[in-house]
mmCIF file of C-alpha atoms in Angstrom:
data_model
loop_
_atom_site.group_PDB
_atom_site.id
_atom_site.type_symbol
_atom_site.label_atom_id
_atom_site.label_comp_id
_atom_site.label_asym_id
_atom_site.label_seq_id
_atom_site.Cartn_x
_atom_site.Cartn_y
_atom_site.Cartn_z
ATOM 1 C CA ALA I 1 -12.393 -5.913 4.254
ATOM 2 C CA PRO I 2 -12.617 -7.595 7.708
ATOM 3 C CA ARG I 3 -14.644 -4.662 9.022
ATOM 4 C CA GLU I 4 -16.996 -4.731 6.063
ATOM 5 C CA ARG I 5 -17.565 -8.479 6.430
ATOM 6 C CA MET I 6 -18.255 -8.089 10.135
ATOM 7 C CA PHE I 7 -20.645 -5.231 9.425
ATOM 8 C CA ASP I 8 -22.425 -7.379 6.849
ATOM 9 C CA ARG I 9 -22.774 -10.327 9.219
ATOM 10 C CA MET I 10 -23.938 -8.203 12.130
ATOM 11 C CA ILE I 11 -26.275 -5.574 10.743
ATOM 12 C CA SER I 12 -26.772 -6.057 7.010
ATOM 13 C CA ALA I 13 -28.453 -9.448 7.108
ATOM 14 C CA ARG I 14 -31.391 -8.030 5.123
ATOM 15 C CA TYR I 15 -29.373 -8.684 1.976
ATOM 16 C CA ARG I 16 -29.541 -12.382 2.750
ATOM 17 C CA GLY I 17 -33.273 -12.352 3.506
ATOM 18 C CA ASP I 18 -33.013 -13.058 7.258
ATOM 19 C CA HIS I 19 -33.101 -10.828 10.330
ATOM 20 C CA SER I 20 -30.437 -8.558 11.718
ATOM 21 C CA ALA I 21 -28.781 -9.853 14.865
ATOM 22 C CA ILE I 22 -29.756 -6.775 16.857
ATOM 23 C CA GLU I 23 -33.172 -6.142 15.354
ATOM 24 C CA GLY I 24 -35.762 -5.616 18.093
ATOM 25 C CA MET I 25 -33.177 -5.133 20.845
ATOM 26 C CA ASP I 26 -33.168 -2.097 23.087
ATOM 27 C CA THR I 27 -30.030 0.081 23.145
ATOM 28 C CA ALA I 28 -28.467 -1.623 26.174
ATOM 29 C CA ASP I 29 -28.824 -5.105 24.698
ATOM 30 C CA ALA I 30 -27.565 -3.958 21.294
ATOM 31 C CA VAL I 31 -24.499 -2.357 22.888
ATOM 32 C CA ALA I 32 -23.845 -5.521 24.904
ATOM 33 C CA TYR I 33 -24.120 -7.663 21.779
ATOM 34 C CA ILE I 34 -21.849 -5.450 19.651
ATOM 35 C CA THR I 35 -19.327 -5.234 22.502
ATOM 36 C CA LYS I 36 -19.253 -9.015 22.689
ATOM 37 C CA VAL I 37 -18.677 -9.231 18.930
ATOM 38 C CA GLY I 38 -15.776 -6.760 19.158
ATOM 39 C CA ASP I 39 -14.202 -8.454 22.162
ATOM 40 C CA GLY I 40 -14.433 -11.807 20.423
ATOM 41 C CA SER I 41 -12.477 -10.619 17.381
ATOM 42 C CA SER I 42 -8.703 -10.857 17.181
ATOM 43 C CA ASP I 43 -8.704 -8.136 14.539
ATOM 44 C CA ILE I 44 -7.932 -4.741 16.035
ATOM 45 C CA THR I 45 -9.812 -2.932 13.267
ATOM 46 C CA VAL I 46 -13.028 -4.835 14.063
ATOM 47 C CA LEU I 47 -12.676 -4.091 17.766
ATOM 48 C CA GLU I 48 -12.164 -0.384 17.021
ATOM 49 C CA ALA I 49 -15.186 -0.335 14.709
ATOM 50 C CA CYS I 50 -17.455 -2.054 17.251
ATOM 51 C CA THR I 51 -16.324 0.425 19.901
ATOM 52 C CA ARG I 52 -17.246 3.354 17.640
ATOM 53 C CA LEU I 53 -20.653 1.870 16.894
ATOM 54 C CA CYS I 54 -21.374 1.337 20.605
ATOM 55 C CA ARG I 55 -20.336 4.903 21.369
ATOM 56 C CA ALA I 56 -22.713 6.207 18.677
ATOM 57 C CA LEU I 57 -25.571 4.179 20.167
ATOM 58 C CA VAL I 58 -24.858 5.346 23.713
ATOM 59 C CA ASP I 59 -24.547 9.055 22.878
ATOM 60 C CA GLY I 60 -27.657 8.984 20.653
ATOM 61 C CA THR I 61 -25.926 9.602 17.331
ATOM 62 C CA LEU I 62 -27.513 6.351 16.138
ATOM 63 C CA SER I 63 -30.542 4.362 17.246
ATOM 64 C CA VAL I 64 -30.853 0.594 16.979
ATOM 65 C CA GLU I 65 -33.257 1.131 14.074
ATOM 66 C CA ASP I 66 -30.668 3.354 12.349
ATOM 67 C CA VAL I 67 -28.140 0.572 12.622
ATOM 68 C CA VAL I 68 -30.519 -2.164 11.455
ATOM 69 C CA GLU I 69 -31.746 -0.178 8.461
ATOM 70 C CA ASP I 70 -28.474 1.718 7.899
ATOM 71 C CA ARG I 71 -30.446 4.893 7.165
ATOM 72 C CA ASN I 72 -28.554 7.207 4.810
ATOM 73 C CA GLY I 73 -25.522 4.980 5.189
ATOM 74 C CA LEU I 74 -24.664 6.634 8.518
ATOM 75 C CA ALA I 75 -24.118 3.365 10.406
ATOM 76 C CA THR I 76 -21.780 2.156 7.680
ATOM 77 C CA ARG I 77 -19.748 5.364 7.885
ATOM 78 C CA VAL I 78 -19.492 5.153 11.674
ATOM 79 C CA PHE I 79 -18.576 1.465 11.658
ATOM 80 C CA ILE I 80 -16.129 1.403 8.766
ATOM 81 C CA TYR I 81 -14.821 4.945 8.418
ATOM 82 C CA GLY I 82 -15.509 6.806 11.628
ATOM 83 C CA SER I 83 -12.140 6.638 13.406
ATOM 84 C CA PRO I 84 -10.512 9.889 14.625
ATOM 85 C CA LEU I 85 -7.592 9.273 12.274
ATOM 86 C CA TYR I 86 -9.929 8.861 9.303
ATOM 87 C CA GLU I 87 -11.676 12.126 10.185
ATOM 88 C CA ALA I 88 -8.317 13.897 10.575
ATOM 89 C CA MET I 89 -7.216 12.574 7.170
ATOM 90 C CA ARG I 90 -10.432 13.848 5.585
ATOM 91 C CA ARG I 91 -9.627 17.354 6.842
ATOM 92 C CA VAL I 92 -6.134 17.480 5.337
ATOM 93 C CA GLU I 93 -6.302 15.286 2.240
ATOM 94 C CA ASP I 94 -6.552 18.337 -0.038
ATOM 95 C CA GLU I 95 -3.708 20.238 1.645
ATOM 96 C CA LYS I 96 -0.718 21.116 -0.550
ATOM 97 C CA VAL I 97 1.796 19.052 1.360
ATOM 98 C CA GLY I 98 4.629 20.297 -0.861
ATOM 99 C CA GLU I 99 4.248 23.824 0.503
ATOM 100 C CA PRO I 100 5.467 24.720 4.021
ATOM 101 C CA GLU I 101 2.136 26.108 5.222
ATOM 102 C CA GLY I 102 0.188 23.089 3.997
ATOM 103 C CA ALA I 103 2.813 20.698 5.363
ATOM 104 C CA GLN I 104 2.574 22.271 8.814
ATOM 105 C CA ARG I 105 -1.216 22.013 8.807
ATOM 106 C CA VAL I 106 -0.903 18.307 7.938
ATOM 107 C CA LEU I 107 1.441 17.740 10.881
ATOM 108 C CA ASP I 108 -0.754 19.739 13.262
ATOM 109 C CA ALA I 109 -3.779 17.630 12.310
ATOM 110 C CA LEU I 110 -2.258 14.152 12.095
ATOM 111 C CA LEU I 111 0.575 13.873 14.615
ATOM 112 C CA PRO I 112 -1.626 14.351 17.709
ATOM 113 C CA VAL I 113 -4.026 11.652 16.504
ATOM 114 C CA LEU I 114 -1.207 9.262 15.614
ATOM 115 C CA SER I 115 0.291 9.759 19.072
ATOM 116 C CA THR I 116 -2.945 8.541 20.690
ATOM 117 C CA LEU I 117 -2.446 5.143 19.009
ATOM 118 C CA SER I 118 0.795 4.551 20.907
ATOM 119 C CA PHE I 119 1.378 3.762 24.559
ATOM 120 C CA ASP I 120 4.358 6.118 24.715
ATOM 121 C CA GLY I 121 2.962 8.936 22.575
ATOM 122 C CA ASP I 122 5.089 8.020 19.547
ATOM 123 C CA SER I 123 3.656 8.402 16.038
ATOM 124 C CA VAL I 124 4.052 4.667 15.308
ATOM 125 C CA ALA I 125 0.932 2.867 16.520
ATOM 126 C CA THR I 126 1.765 0.430 19.293
ATOM 127 C CA ALA I 127 -1.454 -1.414 18.500
ATOM 128 C CA TYR I 128 -0.159 -2.271 15.030
ATOM 129 C CA LEU I 129 3.311 -3.480 15.998
ATOM 130 C CA ASP I 130 4.054 -7.132 15.242
ATOM 131 C CA ASP I 131 4.013 -9.493 18.186
ATOM 132 C CA SER I 132 4.364 -13.217 18.813
ATOM 133 C CA GLU I 133 0.886 -13.980 17.474
ATOM 134 C CA THR I 134 0.136 -11.330 14.831
ATOM 135 C CA VAL I 135 1.773 -9.300 12.075
ATOM 136 C CA TYR I 136 0.134 -6.111 10.833
ATOM 137 C CA ARG I 137 0.389 -5.290 7.145
ATOM 138 C CA TRP I 138 -1.300 -3.257 4.413
ATOM 139 C CA PHE I 139 -1.743 -4.202 0.775
ATOM 140 C CA ARG I 140 -2.748 -1.966 -2.089
ATOM 141 C CA CYS I 141 -5.620 -3.298 -4.229
ATOM 142 C CA GLN I 142 -3.225 -5.689 -5.921
ATOM 143 C CA THR I 143 -3.679 -9.365 -5.180
ATOM 144 C CA LEU I 144 -0.101 -10.112 -6.201
ATOM 145 C CA GLN I 145 1.233 -8.063 -3.281
ATOM 146 C CA ARG I 146 -0.535 -10.398 -0.876
ATOM 147 C CA ILE I 147 0.671 -13.465 -2.806
ATOM 148 C CA HIS I 148 4.284 -12.242 -2.620
ATOM 149 C CA PHE I 149 3.844 -11.695 1.113
ATOM 150 C CA ASN I 150 2.334 -15.132 1.686
ATOM 151 C CA LEU I 151 5.044 -16.893 -0.334
ATOM 152 C CA GLY I 152 7.771 -14.988 1.496
ATOM 153 C CA ARG I 153 6.591 -15.883 4.989
ATOM 154 C CA GLY I 154 8.331 -19.238 5.187
ATOM 155 C CA GLY I 155 7.339 -20.956 8.411
ATOM 156 C CA ASP I 156 5.857 -17.854 10.037
ATOM 157 C CA ALA I 157 2.471 -19.039 11.291
ATOM 158 C CA ARG I 158 1.400 -15.745 12.855
ATOM 159 C CA ALA I 159 -1.933 -14.304 11.793
ATOM 160 C CA CYS I 160 -1.819 -11.373 9.392
ATOM 161 C CA ARG I 161 -4.105 -8.440 10.196
ATOM 162 C CA ILE I 162 -4.723 -5.510 7.887
ATOM 163 C CA VAL I 163 -4.020 -2.055 9.282
ATOM 164 C CA PRO I 164 -6.563 0.673 8.497
ATOM 165 C CA ASP I 165 -5.923 2.513 5.256
ATOM 166 C CA SER I 166 -6.207 5.804 7.157
ATOM 167 C CA TYR I 167 -3.133 4.815 9.206
ATOM 168 C CA ARG I 168 -1.134 4.076 6.063
ATOM 169 C CA ARG I 169 -2.219 7.322 4.390
ATOM 170 C CA ALA I 170 -1.488 9.358 7.517
ATOM 171 C CA GLN I 171 2.040 7.979 7.768
ATOM 172 C CA SER I 172 2.640 8.814 4.093
ATOM 173 C CA PHE I 173 1.230 12.343 4.415
ATOM 174 C CA VAL I 174 3.318 13.021 7.522
ATOM 175 C CA ALA I 175 6.500 11.709 5.871
ATOM 176 C CA ASN I 176 5.973 13.973 2.853
ATOM 177 C CA ALA I 177 5.164 16.969 5.069
ATOM 178 C CA LEU I 178 8.328 16.462 7.110
ATOM 179 C CA VAL I 179 10.394 16.264 3.914
ATOM 180 C CA THR I 180 8.908 19.589 2.796
ATOM 181 C CA LEU I 181 9.936 21.145 6.121
ATOM 182 C CA GLY I 182 13.439 19.678 5.923
ATOM 183 C CA ARG I 183 12.968 17.346 8.903
ATOM 184 C CA LEU I 184 14.425 14.354 7.090
ATOM 185 C CA ASP I 185 15.371 12.144 10.043
ATOM 186 C CA GLU I 186 11.814 12.352 11.344
ATOM 187 C CA ALA I 187 10.457 11.711 7.852
ATOM 188 C CA LEU I 188 12.571 8.562 7.560
ATOM 189 C CA ALA I 189 11.001 7.123 10.727
ATOM 190 C CA HIS I 190 7.567 7.355 9.105
ATOM 191 C CA ALA I 191 8.899 5.967 5.820
ATOM 192 C CA ASP I 192 10.401 3.030 7.738
ATOM 193 C CA GLU I 193 6.992 2.323 9.249
ATOM 194 C CA LEU I 194 5.398 2.408 5.781
ATOM 195 C CA ALA I 195 7.993 -0.042 4.458
ATOM 196 C CA ARG I 196 7.227 -2.346 7.401
ATOM 197 C CA ILE I 197 3.466 -2.437 6.923
ATOM 198 C CA ALA I 198 3.652 -2.378 3.092
ATOM 199 C CA PRO I 199 6.819 -4.342 2.276
ATOM 200 C CA TYR I 200 5.849 -5.102 -1.327
ATOM 201 C CA ASP I 201 4.417 -1.708 -2.246
ATOM 202 C CA CYS I 202 6.543 0.124 -4.807
ATOM 203 C CA TYR I 203 5.246 3.608 -4.025
ATOM 204 C CA HIS I 204 6.104 3.541 -0.330
ATOM 205 C CA ASN I 205 9.471 1.875 -0.877
ATOM 206 C CA LEU I 206 10.366 4.505 -3.467
ATOM 207 C CA GLN I 207 9.197 7.153 -1.000
ATOM 208 C CA ARG I 208 11.619 5.742 1.583
ATOM 209 C CA ALA I 209 14.446 5.553 -0.973
ATOM 210 C CA SER I 210 13.955 9.213 -1.881
ATOM 211 C CA ILE I 211 14.293 10.260 1.772
ATOM 212 C CA LEU I 212 17.425 8.145 2.165
ATOM 213 C CA ASP I 213 18.889 9.857 -0.899
ATOM 214 C CA ASP I 214 18.006 13.294 0.519
ATOM 215 C CA LEU I 215 19.924 12.288 3.658
ATOM 216 C CA GLY I 216 22.974 11.506 1.538
ATOM 217 C CA ARG I 217 22.509 7.750 1.928
ATOM 218 C CA THR I 218 22.318 7.060 -1.800
ATOM 219 C CA TYR I 219 23.821 3.567 -1.589
ATOM 220 C CA GLU I 220 20.995 2.562 0.729
ATOM 221 C CA ALA I 221 18.448 4.260 -1.526
ATOM 222 C CA ALA I 222 19.664 2.267 -4.515
ATOM 223 C CA ASP I 223 19.557 -0.935 -2.458
ATOM 224 C CA VAL I 224 15.908 -0.292 -1.498
ATOM 225 C CA VAL I 225 14.954 0.110 -5.163
ATOM 226 C CA ARG I 226 16.902 -2.986 -6.225
ATOM 227 C CA LYS I 227 14.998 -5.052 -3.656
ATOM 228 C CA ILE I 228 11.523 -3.776 -4.557
ATOM 229 C CA LEU I 229 12.044 -3.847 -8.341
ATOM 230 C CA PRO I 230 11.274 -7.593 -8.743
ATOM 231 C CA TYR I 231 7.877 -6.938 -7.142
ATOM 232 C CA SER I 232 6.918 -4.066 -9.458
ATOM 233 C CA ASP I 233 3.939 -5.948 -10.772
ATOM 234 C CA ASN I 234 2.811 -3.520 -13.458
ATOM 235 C CA PRO I 235 4.644 -1.535 -16.143
ATOM 236 C CA GLN I 236 4.058 1.822 -14.435
ATOM 237 C CA ASP I 237 5.699 0.681 -11.195
ATOM 238 C CA ALA I 238 8.505 -1.027 -13.115
ATOM 239 C CA THR I 239 9.433 2.118 -15.035
ATOM 240 C CA ARG I 240 9.278 4.251 -11.875
ATOM 241 C CA CYS I 241 11.654 1.861 -10.143
ATOM 242 C CA LEU I 242 13.993 1.659 -13.122
ATOM 243 C CA CYS I 243 14.149 5.445 -13.454
ATOM 244 C CA ASP I 244 14.798 5.970 -9.745
ATOM 245 C CA LEU I 245 17.487 3.285 -9.739
ATOM 246 C CA ALA I 246 19.089 4.809 -12.832
ATOM 247 C CA PHE I 247 19.212 8.194 -11.105
ATOM 248 C CA TYR I 248 20.794 6.781 -7.935
ATOM 249 C CA GLU I 249 23.337 4.706 -9.856
ATOM 250 C CA TRP I 250 24.236 7.797 -11.874
ATOM 251 C CA LYS I 251 24.888 9.692 -8.643
ATOM 252 C CA LEU I 252 27.049 6.760 -7.489
ATOM 253 C CA ALA I 253 29.141 7.038 -10.670
ATOM 254 C CA ARG I 254 27.762 3.802 -12.134
ATOM 255 C CA THR I 255 26.972 5.513 -15.397
ATOM 256 C CA ASP I 256 26.906 2.302 -17.415
ATOM 257 C CA LEU I 257 24.246 0.782 -15.177
ATOM 258 C CA ALA I 258 22.339 4.078 -15.108
ATOM 259 C CA VAL I 259 22.248 4.051 -18.910
ATOM 260 C CA ALA I 260 21.047 0.421 -18.923
ATOM 261 C CA CYS I 261 18.245 1.072 -16.424
ATOM 262 C CA SER I 262 17.028 4.270 -18.091
ATOM 263 C CA TRP I 263 17.180 2.587 -21.508
ATOM 264 C CA LYS I 264 15.042 -0.266 -20.167
ATOM 265 C CA ALA I 265 12.568 2.244 -18.716
ATOM 266 C CA ALA I 266 12.392 4.081 -22.036
ATOM 267 C CA LYS I 267 11.522 0.853 -23.868
ATOM 268 C CA TYR I 268 9.290 -0.785 -21.264
ATOM 269 C CA MET I 269 5.927 -1.712 -22.785
ATOM 270 C CA GLY I 270 3.056 0.177 -21.175
ATOM 271 C CA GLY I 271 5.215 2.140 -18.738
ATOM 272 C CA ASP I 272 6.152 5.789 -18.290
ATOM 273 C CA ASN I 273 8.471 5.776 -21.294
ATOM 274 C CA ALA I 274 8.715 9.569 -21.488
ATOM 275 C CA ARG I 275 10.454 9.822 -18.128
ATOM 276 C CA GLY I 276 12.880 7.052 -19.095
ATOM 277 C CA LYS I 277 13.709 8.766 -22.390
ATOM 278 C CA LYS I 278 14.259 12.110 -20.675
ATOM 279 C CA LEU I 279 16.552 10.616 -18.043
ATOM 280 C CA LEU I 280 18.477 8.602 -20.657
ATOM 281 C CA LYS I 281 19.060 11.775 -22.684
ATOM 282 C CA GLN I 282 20.296 13.633 -19.592
ATOM 283 C CA ILE I 283 22.772 10.878 -18.739
ATOM 284 C CA LEU I 284 24.053 10.524 -22.302
ATOM 285 C CA ASP I 285 24.401 14.291 -22.721
ATOM 286 C CA ALA I 286 26.587 14.318 -19.599
ATOM 287 C CA ALA I 287 28.478 11.150 -20.560
ATOM 288 C CA PRO I 288 28.433 10.875 -24.388
ATOM 289 C CA GLU I 289 30.961 8.025 -24.309
ATOM 290 C CA TYR I 290 28.091 5.702 -23.417
ATOM 291 C CA LYS I 291 25.972 6.551 -26.457
ATOM 292 C CA GLY I 292 27.243 3.446 -28.199
ATOM 293 C CA MET I 293 25.767 0.984 -25.669
ATOM 294 C CA LYS I 294 23.598 -1.598 -27.410
ATOM 295 C CA ALA I 295 20.407 -3.198 -26.169
ATOM 296 C CA ASP I 296 22.077 -6.565 -25.541
ATOM 297 C CA GLU I 297 24.818 -4.828 -23.535
ATOM 298 C CA CYS I 298 22.200 -3.142 -21.365
ATOM 299 C CA ASP I 299 20.389 -6.438 -20.744
ATOM 300 C CA ARG I 300 23.655 -8.264 -20.013
ATOM 301 C CA LEU I 301 24.851 -5.591 -17.588
ATOM 302 C CA MET I 302 21.553 -5.568 -15.688
ATOM 303 C CA LYS I 303 21.653 -9.362 -15.431
ATOM 304 C CA GLU I 304 25.254 -9.317 -14.176
ATOM 305 C CA GLU I 305 24.331 -6.714 -11.560
ATOM 306 C CA GLY I 306 21.309 -8.713 -10.432
ATOM 307 C CA VAL I 307 18.913 -5.938 -11.425
ATOM 308 C CA SER I 308 15.491 -7.328 -12.273
ATOM 309 C CA ALA I 309 13.646 -5.698 -15.137
ATOM 310 C CA GLY I 310 10.358 -5.612 -13.253
ATOM 311 C CA PHE I 311 7.465 -7.898 -14.123
ATOM 312 C CA SER I 312 9.340 -11.144 -14.870
ATOM 313 C CA PRO I 313 8.069 -14.148 -16.854
ATOM 314 C CA GLU I 314 8.023 -16.083 -13.572
ATOM 315 C CA THR I 315 5.722 -13.488 -12.035
ATOM 316 C CA THR I 316 3.468 -13.605 -15.082
ATOM 317 C CA THR I 317 3.186 -17.382 -14.777
ATOM 318 C CA LEU I 318 2.514 -17.094 -11.047
ATOM 319 C CA ALA I 319 -0.187 -14.481 -11.576
ATOM 320 C CA PHE I 320 -1.938 -16.517 -14.250
ATOM 321 C CA ALA I 321 -1.858 -19.717 -12.198
ATOM 322 C CA ALA I 322 -3.230 -17.851 -9.168
ATOM 323 C CA ALA I 323 -5.965 -16.314 -11.323
ATOM 324 C CA MET I 324 -7.107 -19.732 -12.502
ATOM 325 C CA LEU I 325 -7.231 -21.004 -8.904
ATOM 326 C CA CYS I 326 -9.301 -17.945 -7.947
ATOM 327 C CA VAL I 327 -11.744 -18.639 -10.783
ATOM 328 C CA ASP I 328 -12.092 -22.248 -9.640
ATOM 329 C CA ASP I 329 -12.967 -21.044 -6.128
ATOM 330 C CA GLY I 330 -15.303 -18.287 -7.319
ATOM 331 C CA LEU I 331 -12.993 -15.451 -6.225
ATOM 332 C CA PHE I 332 -13.671 -13.458 -9.362
ATOM 333 C CA TRP I 333 -12.549 -10.039 -8.088
ATOM 334 C CA SER I 334 -9.096 -11.406 -7.255
ATOM 335 C CA ALA I 335 -8.982 -13.317 -10.546
ATOM 336 C CA HIS I 336 -9.851 -10.128 -12.458
ATOM 337 C CA ASP I 337 -7.094 -8.221 -10.631
ATOM 338 C CA LEU I 338 -4.499 -10.891 -11.435
ATOM 339 C CA ILE I 339 -5.537 -11.160 -15.088
ATOM 340 C CA ASP I 340 -5.228 -7.382 -15.405
ATOM 341 C CA HIS I 341 -1.594 -7.732 -14.350
ATOM 342 C CA VAL I 342 -0.964 -10.441 -16.920
ATOM 343 C CA LEU I 343 -2.693 -8.497 -19.700
ATOM 344 C CA SER I 344 -0.632 -5.381 -18.953
ATOM 345 C CA VAL I 345 2.563 -7.281 -19.763
ATOM 346 C CA ASP I 346 1.679 -10.333 -21.849
ATOM 347 C CA PRO I 347 -1.785 -10.032 -23.444
ATOM 348 C CA GLY I 348 -1.130 -12.994 -25.706
ATOM 349 C CA LYS I 349 -0.738 -15.388 -22.791
ATOM 350 C CA VAL I 350 -4.358 -15.079 -21.700
ATOM 351 C CA LEU I 351 -5.663 -15.627 -25.215
ATOM 352 C CA HIS I 352 -3.303 -18.565 -25.728
ATOM 353 C CA ASP I 353 -4.400 -20.314 -22.538
ATOM 354 C CA ILE I 354 -8.076 -19.654 -23.246
ATOM 355 C CA ASN I 355 -7.670 -21.273 -26.646
#
């Protein structure tokens, strides 16, 4: 989003009926102007994008007129999507990462590019490490993730910058490829980086938990799921978390809690109920003495253990209140996203408040 806004301000002014900032400039002046824009931004993604655009102007890939008119969308692609990591991801995104040959091709393509983002050649980008002034994070297209992050910051006044999606996807692809090849300790390092930049994302936290479990660290895996479960802001994420937690608790000989979590997943409105039912049947077939557990026992046990059931009433209220504030400020995309969350769990609330 920051890159797209910068691109709009700098070279897409035609949509606002005025003139592009670099219209009529020769190449040298245009490069000087774009360089100044990049240097003046504290957002690393904008600086990278301006650098790519200048390089395209200097080597003749683009002319100033191409940039001003954005012919065939080429300038947009260079500015927003043209990083080496993005291009490397495009080459491997259809690889079968679950097969050894495909996994190795993913590593061969992505690890060298990731290493160029670090001062010491590591695969964690030095440029995106938190410092005294900035934290670097990534949020899926879910406004609630950003709200959870903002509310959890306390007195941290550092600016929050968004890392490129290609970096997040590359880390995830590499982690999965390393798991396929049995290199679990290396995979965990990439999963740790994903959990750092996407602390409220269920998918990447569950990915990390799975690797911890593969390493025999099931207690830690269960703890990861317990912590992310309250932020599972839609029924699909909630049931995935509940099923994974049930599986880990079963392995840890907490069969009663495993039954409670899988039962909740099987009954969760709008979620992946089939997986919950299948897991519940497996647990009860192996431990038939728990077949008599009632719904209120399951709810009571989960409450005693501090296990959230996913999208809580408090989160629903928070999402609805935030949606109304977004509407008041004209932020309709964010309001739509938040209302979708509320509707997925409590459709009657929206209708009630509208009335």
